[in-house]
Tab-separated table of C-alpha atoms in Angstrom:
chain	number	residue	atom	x	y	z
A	294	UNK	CA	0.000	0.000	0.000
A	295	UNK	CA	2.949	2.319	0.450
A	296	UNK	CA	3.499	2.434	-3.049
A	297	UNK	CA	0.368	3.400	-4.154
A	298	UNK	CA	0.582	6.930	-4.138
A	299	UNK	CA	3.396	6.517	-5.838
A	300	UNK	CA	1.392	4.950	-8.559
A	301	UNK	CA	-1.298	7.901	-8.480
A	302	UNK	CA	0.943	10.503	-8.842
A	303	UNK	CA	2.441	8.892	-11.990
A	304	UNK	CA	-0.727	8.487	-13.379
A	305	UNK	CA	-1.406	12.001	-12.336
A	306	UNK	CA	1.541	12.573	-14.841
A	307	UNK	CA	0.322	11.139	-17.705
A	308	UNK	CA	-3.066	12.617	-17.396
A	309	UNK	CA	-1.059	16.055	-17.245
A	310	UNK	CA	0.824	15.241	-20.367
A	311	UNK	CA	-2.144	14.727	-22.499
A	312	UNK	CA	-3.028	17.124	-25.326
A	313	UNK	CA	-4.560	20.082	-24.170
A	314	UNK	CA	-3.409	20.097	-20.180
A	315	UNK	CA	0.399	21.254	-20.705
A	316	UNK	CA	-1.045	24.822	-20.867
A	317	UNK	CA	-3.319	26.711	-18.354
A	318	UNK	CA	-6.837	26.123	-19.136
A	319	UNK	CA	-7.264	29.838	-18.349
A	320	UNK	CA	-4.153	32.071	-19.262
A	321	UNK	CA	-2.002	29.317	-21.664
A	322	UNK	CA	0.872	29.369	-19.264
A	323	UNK	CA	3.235	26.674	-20.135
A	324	UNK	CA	3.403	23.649	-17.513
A	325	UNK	CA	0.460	24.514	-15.351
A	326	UNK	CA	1.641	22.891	-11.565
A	327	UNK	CA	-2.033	23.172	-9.714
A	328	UNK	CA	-5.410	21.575	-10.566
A	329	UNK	CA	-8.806	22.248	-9.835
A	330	UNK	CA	-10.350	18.693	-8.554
A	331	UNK	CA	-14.457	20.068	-8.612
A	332	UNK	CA	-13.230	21.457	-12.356
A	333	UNK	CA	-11.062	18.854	-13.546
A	334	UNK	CA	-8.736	21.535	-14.867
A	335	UNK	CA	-5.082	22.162	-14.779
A	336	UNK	CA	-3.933	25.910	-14.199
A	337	UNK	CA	-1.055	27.636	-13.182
A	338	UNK	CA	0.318	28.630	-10.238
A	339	UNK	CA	-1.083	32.785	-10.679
A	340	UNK	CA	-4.525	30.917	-11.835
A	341	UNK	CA	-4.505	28.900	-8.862
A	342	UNK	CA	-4.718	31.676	-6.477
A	343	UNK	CA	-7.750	33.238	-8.513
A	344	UNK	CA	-9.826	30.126	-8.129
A	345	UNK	CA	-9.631	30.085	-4.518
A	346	UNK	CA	-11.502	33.372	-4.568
A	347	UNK	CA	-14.188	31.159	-5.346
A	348	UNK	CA	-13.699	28.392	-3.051
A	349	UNK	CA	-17.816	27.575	-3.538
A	350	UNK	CA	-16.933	26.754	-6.996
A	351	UNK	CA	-13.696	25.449	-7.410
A	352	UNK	CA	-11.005	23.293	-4.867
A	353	UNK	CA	-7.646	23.847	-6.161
A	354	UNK	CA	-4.111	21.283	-5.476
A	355	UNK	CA	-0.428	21.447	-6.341
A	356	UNK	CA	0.399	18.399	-9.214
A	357	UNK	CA	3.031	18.199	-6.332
A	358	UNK	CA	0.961	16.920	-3.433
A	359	UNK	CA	-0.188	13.254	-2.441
A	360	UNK	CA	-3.097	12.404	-4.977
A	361	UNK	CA	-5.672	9.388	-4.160
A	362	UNK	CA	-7.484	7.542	-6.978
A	363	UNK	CA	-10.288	8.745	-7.105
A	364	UNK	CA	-9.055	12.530	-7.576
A	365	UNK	CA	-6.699	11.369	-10.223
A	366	UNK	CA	-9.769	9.698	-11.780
A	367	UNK	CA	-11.439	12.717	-12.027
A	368	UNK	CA	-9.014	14.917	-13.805
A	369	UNK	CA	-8.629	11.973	-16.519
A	370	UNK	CA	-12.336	12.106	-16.700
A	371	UNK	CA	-12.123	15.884	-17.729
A	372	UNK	CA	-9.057	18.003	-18.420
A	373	UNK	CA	-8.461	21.056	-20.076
A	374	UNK	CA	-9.752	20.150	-23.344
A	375	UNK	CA	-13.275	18.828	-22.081
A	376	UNK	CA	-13.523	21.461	-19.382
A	377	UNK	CA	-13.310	24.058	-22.382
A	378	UNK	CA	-15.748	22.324	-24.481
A	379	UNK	CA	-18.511	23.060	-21.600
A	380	UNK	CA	-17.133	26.268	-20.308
A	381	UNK	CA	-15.889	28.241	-23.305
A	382	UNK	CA	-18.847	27.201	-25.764
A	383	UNK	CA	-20.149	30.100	-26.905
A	384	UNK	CA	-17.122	32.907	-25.963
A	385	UNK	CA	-17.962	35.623	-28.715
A	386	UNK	CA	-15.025	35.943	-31.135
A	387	UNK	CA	-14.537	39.924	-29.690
A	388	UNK	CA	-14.197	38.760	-25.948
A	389	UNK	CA	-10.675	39.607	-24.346
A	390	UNK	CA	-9.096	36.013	-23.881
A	391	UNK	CA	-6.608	37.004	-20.763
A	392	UNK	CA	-2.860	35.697	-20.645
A	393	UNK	CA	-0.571	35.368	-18.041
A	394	UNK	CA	0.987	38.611	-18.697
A	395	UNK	CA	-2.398	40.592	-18.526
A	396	UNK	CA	-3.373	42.111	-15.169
A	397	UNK	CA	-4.906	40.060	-11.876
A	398	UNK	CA	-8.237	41.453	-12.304
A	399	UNK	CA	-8.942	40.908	-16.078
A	400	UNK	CA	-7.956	37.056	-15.651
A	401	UNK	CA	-9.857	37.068	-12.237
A	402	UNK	CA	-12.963	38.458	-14.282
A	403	UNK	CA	-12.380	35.617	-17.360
A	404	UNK	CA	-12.286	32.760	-14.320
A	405	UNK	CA	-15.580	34.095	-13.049
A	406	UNK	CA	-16.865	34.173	-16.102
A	407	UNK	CA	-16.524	30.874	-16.999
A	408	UNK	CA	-16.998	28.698	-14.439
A	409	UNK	CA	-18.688	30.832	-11.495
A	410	UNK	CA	-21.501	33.030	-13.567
A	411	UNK	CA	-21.696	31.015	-17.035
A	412	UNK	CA	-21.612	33.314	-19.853
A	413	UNK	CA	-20.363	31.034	-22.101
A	414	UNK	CA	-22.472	28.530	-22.212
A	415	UNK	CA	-25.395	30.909	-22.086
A	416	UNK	CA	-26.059	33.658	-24.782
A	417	UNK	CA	-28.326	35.938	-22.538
A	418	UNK	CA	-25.661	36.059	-19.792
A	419	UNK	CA	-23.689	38.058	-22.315
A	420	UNK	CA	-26.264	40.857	-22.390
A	421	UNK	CA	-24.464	43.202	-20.497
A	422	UNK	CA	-21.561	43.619	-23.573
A	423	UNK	CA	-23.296	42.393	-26.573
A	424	UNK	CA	-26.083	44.255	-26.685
A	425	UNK	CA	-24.573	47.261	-28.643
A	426	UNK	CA	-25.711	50.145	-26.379
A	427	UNK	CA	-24.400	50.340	-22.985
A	428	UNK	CA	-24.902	53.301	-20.580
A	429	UNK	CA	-23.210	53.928	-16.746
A	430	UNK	CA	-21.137	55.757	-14.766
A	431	UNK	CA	-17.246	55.621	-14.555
A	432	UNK	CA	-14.915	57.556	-12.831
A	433	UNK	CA	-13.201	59.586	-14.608
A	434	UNK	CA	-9.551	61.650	-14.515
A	435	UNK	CA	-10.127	65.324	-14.873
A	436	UNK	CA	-7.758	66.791	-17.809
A	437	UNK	CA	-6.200	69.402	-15.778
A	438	UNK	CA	-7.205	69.341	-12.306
A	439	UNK	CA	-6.224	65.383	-12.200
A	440	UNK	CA	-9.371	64.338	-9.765
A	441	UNK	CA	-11.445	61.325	-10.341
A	442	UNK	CA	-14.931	62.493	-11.064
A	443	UNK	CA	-18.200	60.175	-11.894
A	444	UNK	CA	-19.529	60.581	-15.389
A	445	UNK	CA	-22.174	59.376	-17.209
A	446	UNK	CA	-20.995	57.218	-20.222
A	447	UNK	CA	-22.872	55.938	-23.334
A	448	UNK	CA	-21.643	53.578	-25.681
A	449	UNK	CA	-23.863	53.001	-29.047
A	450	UNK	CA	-23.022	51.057	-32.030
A	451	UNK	CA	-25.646	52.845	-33.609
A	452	UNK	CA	-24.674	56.238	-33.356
A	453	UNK	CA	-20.514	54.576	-34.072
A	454	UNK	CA	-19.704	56.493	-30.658
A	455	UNK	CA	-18.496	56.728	-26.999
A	456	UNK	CA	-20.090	59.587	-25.538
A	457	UNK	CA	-19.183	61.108	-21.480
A	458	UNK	CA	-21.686	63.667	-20.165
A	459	UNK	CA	-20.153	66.081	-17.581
A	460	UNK	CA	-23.657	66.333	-15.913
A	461	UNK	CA	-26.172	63.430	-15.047
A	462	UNK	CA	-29.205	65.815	-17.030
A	463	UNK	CA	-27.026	67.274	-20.058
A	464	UNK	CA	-28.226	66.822	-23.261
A	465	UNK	CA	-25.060	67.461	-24.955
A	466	UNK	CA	-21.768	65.256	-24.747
A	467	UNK	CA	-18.574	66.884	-23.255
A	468	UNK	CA	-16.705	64.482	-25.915
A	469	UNK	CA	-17.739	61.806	-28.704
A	470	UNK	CA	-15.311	59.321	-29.277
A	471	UNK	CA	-16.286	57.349	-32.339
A	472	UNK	CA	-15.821	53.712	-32.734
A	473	UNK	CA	-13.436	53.799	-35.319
A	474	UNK	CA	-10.489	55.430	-33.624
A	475	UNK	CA	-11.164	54.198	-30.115
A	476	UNK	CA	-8.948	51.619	-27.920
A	477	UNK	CA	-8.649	50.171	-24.295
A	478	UNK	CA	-6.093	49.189	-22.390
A	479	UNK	CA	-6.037	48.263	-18.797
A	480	UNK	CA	-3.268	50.509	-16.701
A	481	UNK	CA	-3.974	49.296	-13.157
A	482	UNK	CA	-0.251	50.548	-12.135
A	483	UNK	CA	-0.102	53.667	-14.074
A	484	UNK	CA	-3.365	54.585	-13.058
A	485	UNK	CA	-3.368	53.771	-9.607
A	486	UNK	CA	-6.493	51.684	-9.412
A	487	UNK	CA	-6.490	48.085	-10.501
A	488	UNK	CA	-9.800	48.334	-12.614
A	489	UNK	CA	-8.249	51.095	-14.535
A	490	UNK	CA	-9.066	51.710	-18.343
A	491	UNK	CA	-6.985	53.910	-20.677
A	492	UNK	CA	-9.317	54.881	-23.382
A	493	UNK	CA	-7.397	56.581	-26.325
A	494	UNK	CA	-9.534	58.470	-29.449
A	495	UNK	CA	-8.611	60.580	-32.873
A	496	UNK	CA	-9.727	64.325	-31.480
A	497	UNK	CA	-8.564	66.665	-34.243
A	498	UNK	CA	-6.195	64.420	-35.406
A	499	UNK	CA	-4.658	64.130	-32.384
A	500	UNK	CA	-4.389	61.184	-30.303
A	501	UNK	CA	-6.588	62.260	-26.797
A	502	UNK	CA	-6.243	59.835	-23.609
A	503	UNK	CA	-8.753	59.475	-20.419
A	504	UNK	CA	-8.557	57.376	-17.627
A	505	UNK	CA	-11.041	56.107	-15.865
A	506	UNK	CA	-12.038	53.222	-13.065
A	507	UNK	CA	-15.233	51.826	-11.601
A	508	UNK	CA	-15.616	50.024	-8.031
A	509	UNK	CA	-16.973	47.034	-9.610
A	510	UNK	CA	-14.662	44.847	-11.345
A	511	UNK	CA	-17.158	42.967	-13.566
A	512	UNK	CA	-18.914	46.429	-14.467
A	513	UNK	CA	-15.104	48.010	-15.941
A	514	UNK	CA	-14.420	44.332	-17.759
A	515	UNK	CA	-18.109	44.841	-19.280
A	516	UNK	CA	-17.273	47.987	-20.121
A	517	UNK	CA	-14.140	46.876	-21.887
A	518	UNK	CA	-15.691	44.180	-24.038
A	519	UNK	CA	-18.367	45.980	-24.935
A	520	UNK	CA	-16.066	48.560	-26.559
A	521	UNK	CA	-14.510	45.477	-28.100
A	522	UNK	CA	-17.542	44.072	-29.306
A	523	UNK	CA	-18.737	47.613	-30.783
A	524	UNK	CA	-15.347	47.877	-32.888
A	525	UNK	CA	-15.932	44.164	-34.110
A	526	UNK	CA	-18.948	44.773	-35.660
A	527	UNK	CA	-17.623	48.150	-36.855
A	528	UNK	CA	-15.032	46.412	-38.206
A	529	UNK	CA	-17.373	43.607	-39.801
A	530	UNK	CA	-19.022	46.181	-41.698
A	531	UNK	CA	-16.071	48.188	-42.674
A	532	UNK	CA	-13.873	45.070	-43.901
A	533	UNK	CA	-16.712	42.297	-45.284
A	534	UNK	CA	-14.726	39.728	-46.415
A	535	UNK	CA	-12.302	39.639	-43.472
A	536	UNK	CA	-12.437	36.549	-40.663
A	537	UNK	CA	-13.200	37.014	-37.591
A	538	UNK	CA	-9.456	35.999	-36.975
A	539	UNK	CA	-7.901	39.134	-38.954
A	540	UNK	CA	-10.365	41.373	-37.318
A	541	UNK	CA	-9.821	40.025	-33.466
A	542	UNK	CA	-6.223	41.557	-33.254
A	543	UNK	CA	-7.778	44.904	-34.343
A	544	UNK	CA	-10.281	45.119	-31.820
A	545	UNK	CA	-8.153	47.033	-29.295
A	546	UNK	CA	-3.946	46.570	-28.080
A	547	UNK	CA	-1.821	46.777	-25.325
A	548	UNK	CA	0.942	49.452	-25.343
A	549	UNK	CA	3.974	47.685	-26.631
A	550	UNK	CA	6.274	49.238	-23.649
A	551	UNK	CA	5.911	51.714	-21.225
A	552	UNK	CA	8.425	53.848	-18.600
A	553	UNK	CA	10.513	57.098	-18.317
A	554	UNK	CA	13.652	58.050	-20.564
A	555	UNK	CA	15.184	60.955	-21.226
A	556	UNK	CA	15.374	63.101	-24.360
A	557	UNK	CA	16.635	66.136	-25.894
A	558	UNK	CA	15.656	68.290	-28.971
A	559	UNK	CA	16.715	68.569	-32.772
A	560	UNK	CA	20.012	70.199	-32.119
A	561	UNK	CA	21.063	67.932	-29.222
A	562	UNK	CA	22.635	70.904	-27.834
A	563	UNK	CA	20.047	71.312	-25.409
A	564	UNK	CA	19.249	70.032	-21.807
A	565	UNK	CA	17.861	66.321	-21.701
A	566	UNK	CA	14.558	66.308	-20.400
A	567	UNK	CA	12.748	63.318	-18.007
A	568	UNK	CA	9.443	62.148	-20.280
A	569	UNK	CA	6.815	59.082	-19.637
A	570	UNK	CA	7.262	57.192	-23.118
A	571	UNK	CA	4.542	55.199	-25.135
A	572	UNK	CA	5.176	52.691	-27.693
A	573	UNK	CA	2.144	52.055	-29.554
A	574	UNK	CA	3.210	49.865	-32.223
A	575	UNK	CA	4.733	52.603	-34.719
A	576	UNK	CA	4.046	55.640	-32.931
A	577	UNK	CA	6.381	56.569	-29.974
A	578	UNK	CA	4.682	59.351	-28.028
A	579	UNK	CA	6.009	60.963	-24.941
A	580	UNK	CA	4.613	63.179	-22.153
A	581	UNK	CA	5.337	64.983	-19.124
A	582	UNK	CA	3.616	62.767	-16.921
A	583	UNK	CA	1.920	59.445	-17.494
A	584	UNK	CA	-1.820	60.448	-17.084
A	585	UNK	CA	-1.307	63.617	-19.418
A	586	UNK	CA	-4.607	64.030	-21.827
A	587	UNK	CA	-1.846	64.570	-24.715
A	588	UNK	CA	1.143	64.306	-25.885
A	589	UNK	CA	3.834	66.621	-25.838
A	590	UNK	CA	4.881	65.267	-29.253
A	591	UNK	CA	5.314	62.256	-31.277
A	592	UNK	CA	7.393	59.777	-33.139
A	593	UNK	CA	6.547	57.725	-36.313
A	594	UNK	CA	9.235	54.830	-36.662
A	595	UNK	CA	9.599	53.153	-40.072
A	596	UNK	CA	11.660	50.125	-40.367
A	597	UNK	CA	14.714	49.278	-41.804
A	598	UNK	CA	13.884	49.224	-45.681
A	599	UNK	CA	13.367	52.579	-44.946
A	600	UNK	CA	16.561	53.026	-43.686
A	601	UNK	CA	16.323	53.280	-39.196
A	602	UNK	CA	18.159	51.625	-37.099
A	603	UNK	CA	18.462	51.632	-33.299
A	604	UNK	CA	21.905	51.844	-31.869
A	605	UNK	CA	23.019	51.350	-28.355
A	606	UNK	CA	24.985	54.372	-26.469
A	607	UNK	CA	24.705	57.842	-27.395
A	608	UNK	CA	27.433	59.933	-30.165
A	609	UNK	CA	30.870	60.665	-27.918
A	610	UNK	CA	29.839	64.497	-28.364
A	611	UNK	CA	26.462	64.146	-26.315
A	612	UNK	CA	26.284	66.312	-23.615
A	613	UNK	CA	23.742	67.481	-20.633
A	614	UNK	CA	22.045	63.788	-20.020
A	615	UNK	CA	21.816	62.440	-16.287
A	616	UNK	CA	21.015	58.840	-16.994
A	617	UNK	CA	23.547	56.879	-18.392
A	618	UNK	CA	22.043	54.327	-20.772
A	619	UNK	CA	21.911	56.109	-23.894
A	620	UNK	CA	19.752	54.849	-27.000
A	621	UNK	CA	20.313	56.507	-30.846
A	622	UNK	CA	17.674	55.757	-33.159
A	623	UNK	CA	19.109	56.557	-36.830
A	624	UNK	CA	17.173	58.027	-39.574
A	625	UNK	CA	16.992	59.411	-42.892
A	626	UNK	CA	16.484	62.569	-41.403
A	627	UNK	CA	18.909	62.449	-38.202
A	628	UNK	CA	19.527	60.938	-35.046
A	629	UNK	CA	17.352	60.754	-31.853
A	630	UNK	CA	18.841	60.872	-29.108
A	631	UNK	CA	17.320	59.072	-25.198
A	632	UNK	CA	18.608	57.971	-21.883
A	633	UNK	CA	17.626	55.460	-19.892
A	634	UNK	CA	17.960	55.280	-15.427
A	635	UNK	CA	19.362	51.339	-15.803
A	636	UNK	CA	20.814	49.026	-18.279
A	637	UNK	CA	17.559	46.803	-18.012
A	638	UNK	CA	15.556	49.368	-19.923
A	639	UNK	CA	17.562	50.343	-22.296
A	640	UNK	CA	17.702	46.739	-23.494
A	641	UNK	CA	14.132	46.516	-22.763
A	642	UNK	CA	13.204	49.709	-25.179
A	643	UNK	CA	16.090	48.568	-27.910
A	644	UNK	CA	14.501	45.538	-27.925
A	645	UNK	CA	10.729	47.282	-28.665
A	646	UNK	CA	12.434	49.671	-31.303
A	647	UNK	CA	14.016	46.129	-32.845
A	648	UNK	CA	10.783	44.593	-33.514
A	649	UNK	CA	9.294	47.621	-35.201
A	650	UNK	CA	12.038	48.555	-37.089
A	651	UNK	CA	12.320	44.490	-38.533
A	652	UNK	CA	8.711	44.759	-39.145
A	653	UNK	CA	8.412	46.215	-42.959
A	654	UNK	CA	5.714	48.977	-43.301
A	655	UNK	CA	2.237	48.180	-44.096
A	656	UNK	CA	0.845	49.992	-47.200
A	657	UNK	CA	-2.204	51.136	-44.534
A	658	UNK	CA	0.934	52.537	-42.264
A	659	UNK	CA	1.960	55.082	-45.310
A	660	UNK	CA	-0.998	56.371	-45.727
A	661	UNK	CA	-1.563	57.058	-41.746
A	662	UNK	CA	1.010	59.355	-42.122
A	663	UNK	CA	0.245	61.145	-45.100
A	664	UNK	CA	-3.125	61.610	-43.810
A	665	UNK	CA	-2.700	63.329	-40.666
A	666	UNK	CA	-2.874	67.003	-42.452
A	667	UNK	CA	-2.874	69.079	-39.112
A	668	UNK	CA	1.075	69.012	-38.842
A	669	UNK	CA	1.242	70.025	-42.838
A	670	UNK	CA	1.573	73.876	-42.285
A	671	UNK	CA	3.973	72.866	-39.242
A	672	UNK	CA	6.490	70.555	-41.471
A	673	UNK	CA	5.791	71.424	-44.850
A	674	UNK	CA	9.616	70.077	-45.663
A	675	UNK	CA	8.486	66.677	-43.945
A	676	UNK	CA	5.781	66.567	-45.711
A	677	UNK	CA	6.356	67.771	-49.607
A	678	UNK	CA	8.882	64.819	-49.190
A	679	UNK	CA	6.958	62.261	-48.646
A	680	UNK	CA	6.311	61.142	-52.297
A	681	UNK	CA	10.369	61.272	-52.681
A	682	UNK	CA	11.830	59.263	-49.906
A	683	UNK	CA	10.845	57.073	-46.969
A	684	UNK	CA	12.515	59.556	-44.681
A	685	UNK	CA	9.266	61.188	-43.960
A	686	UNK	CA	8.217	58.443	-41.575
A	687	UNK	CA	9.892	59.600	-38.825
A	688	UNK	CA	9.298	63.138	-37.469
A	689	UNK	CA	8.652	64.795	-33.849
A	690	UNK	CA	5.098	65.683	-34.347
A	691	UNK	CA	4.641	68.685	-31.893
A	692	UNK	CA	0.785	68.603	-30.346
A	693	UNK	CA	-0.899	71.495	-31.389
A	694	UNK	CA	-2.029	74.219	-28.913
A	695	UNK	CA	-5.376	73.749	-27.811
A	696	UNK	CA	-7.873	76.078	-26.147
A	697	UNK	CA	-10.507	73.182	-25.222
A	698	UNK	CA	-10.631	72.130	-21.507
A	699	UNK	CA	-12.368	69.011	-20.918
A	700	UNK	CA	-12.981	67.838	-17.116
């Protein structure tokens, strides 16, 4: 009899080594070392922790412990691949599928969904995101004061708009956000709130951030994939012959890096300046501070058939820089010059720049630069060159003075 655990845990093995149960059955990570025995589900270790917030619903154990029969029974009754089948039946192609690198809360919300409320095995549970009009409160960052303040939201697909009233009874929007520029992210950290949304629109051609949070953690992931679910359909209509699998990775994306550096201007003879950085895919945008409503300016990167590069260190002649981790970015035009605080971001950036600089240009990425007219009058030379050369996709893009205060 002593050697029948033994003989459990080996079968344990085997039942963890068939198809479908070497990933997390919630976030893909690789080798999943816990198991839900009410489920029949392997997860991993960060997933494991998130089902015992549900204790009622799921009973979680490390792979590592003592197993009897009939527990190991159970998970080679089920598994990941069965468990999926019942609990991820009906997921609607534009619902956010967490991973293990997304925040707590948005894989908390996806365990919930599944196996503790049952959306997906239920169309009407999905009501609160699918039904293309959603209206609620958020709170929401003031542009200059920086306060939290609850406003009324409405998102229709009919109308192809987010709308935020600054009053519960006013008739007219403070700001319309359409559909077809809009994205989420989640910013927990940067935001200072774990159920906190970065919204990001087109106003006047320039790009226009708000942050915003709500209490409830199921109401802010509604939220979320309802915007998804409006720019899917948007999408369907304004691409008809694409699948649902080109359009998913449109619906809305995750910065591809984040954090501080420092620059300096054109002439690199002046002062290097401490900046919050984004890297959305080709544009690199920085700001004073993190939760600015704009940015300060702007940075299209091409990629190497046009002639950038990214270079480590900074040109022996550099002056007036505190950090010293220095990062050249070589184009056409000239160099630009930033400084990261440690060694592990500058790799960390170099490595971002890499992957969009091996990436060749899109035709659709041309014309998004051509098209944004309201820096024409500001770089005519940038722009009258664009037919000529490539070296036109990479320019500071100063943000244009504005006179509109938005709370």
């Amino acid at each position: 009899m002593a050697l029948e655990p033994e003989g459990n845990n080996r079968l344990l093995q085997d039942v963890l080594a068939r198809p479908g149960n070497e990933t997390c059955a919630d976030c893909g990570n690789p080798e999943p070392d816990w198991a839900s025995l009410t489920l029949g589900v392997f997860v991993c270790q960060a997933c494991s922790l998130l089902h015992r917030s549900i204790p009622h619903i799921s009973r979680v154990k490390s792979v590592q412990d003592t197993w009897d029969a009939s527990d190991v029974e159970l998970m080679a009754a089920t598994g990941n691949n069965a468990a999926k089948a019942k609990y991820e039946q009906k997921v609607p192609a534009f619902y956010y599928r967490p991973t293990h690198s997304d925040c707590k809360m948005l894989r908390e919300q996806w365990i919930r969904a599944k196996y503790e409320r049952n959306e997906f095995e239920f169309i009407e549970k999905q009501e609160p995101y699918s039904a293309g009009y959603r209206e609620g409160f958020l709170w929401k960052r003031g542009r200059d004061n920086g306060q939290f303040l609850s406003r009324k939201f409405i998102l229709s697909e009919r109308e192809g708009a987010l709308k935020y009233f600054n009053k519960q009874d006013a008739r007219d929007p403070k700001a319309v956000m359409k559909i077809e520029t809009l994205n989420a992210t989640f910013q927990p950290a940067k935001i200072g709130n774990p159920c906190g949304l970065q919204i990001t629109y087109l106003k006047d051609n320039s790009t226009r951030n708000i942050f915003v949070y709500h209490s409830d953690a199921k109401e802010m992931v509604d939220w979320f994939n309802a915007i998804r679910a409006a720019r899917f359909h948007y999408l369907q209509v304004a691409f008809p012959g694409a699948s649902d699998e080109e359009l998913v990775p449109k619906l809305t994306r995750n910065f591809m890096k984040e954090g501080f550096m420092e620059k300096t201007g054109p002439k690199h003879t002046e002062g290097f300046k401490k900046r919050w950085f984004t890297m959305d895919d080709r544009r690199l945008m920085y700001f004073k501070d993190p939760l600015d409503a704009y940015a300060r300016g702007e940075v299209f990167i091409g990629s190497k058939e046009n002639s950038y590069t990214v270079l480590s260190g900074l040109p022996s002649s550099t002056q007036g820089y505190h950090w010293n981790h220095g990062i050249t970015i070589v184009t056409p035009d000239r160099k630009f010059l930033f400084a990261c605080e440690t060694e592990a971001e500058q790799r960390d950036w170099i490595s971002a720049f890499q992957r969009v600089i091996n990436r060749p240009m899109r035709p659709q990425e041309y014309a998004g630069v051509t098209a944004n007219l309201s820096v024409h009058t500001m770089y005519p030379t940038f722009y009258s060159r664009i037919p000529q050369c490539n070296a036109a996709m990479f320019s500071w893009r100063k943000s244009r003075n504005r006179s509109h205060r938005e709370n």
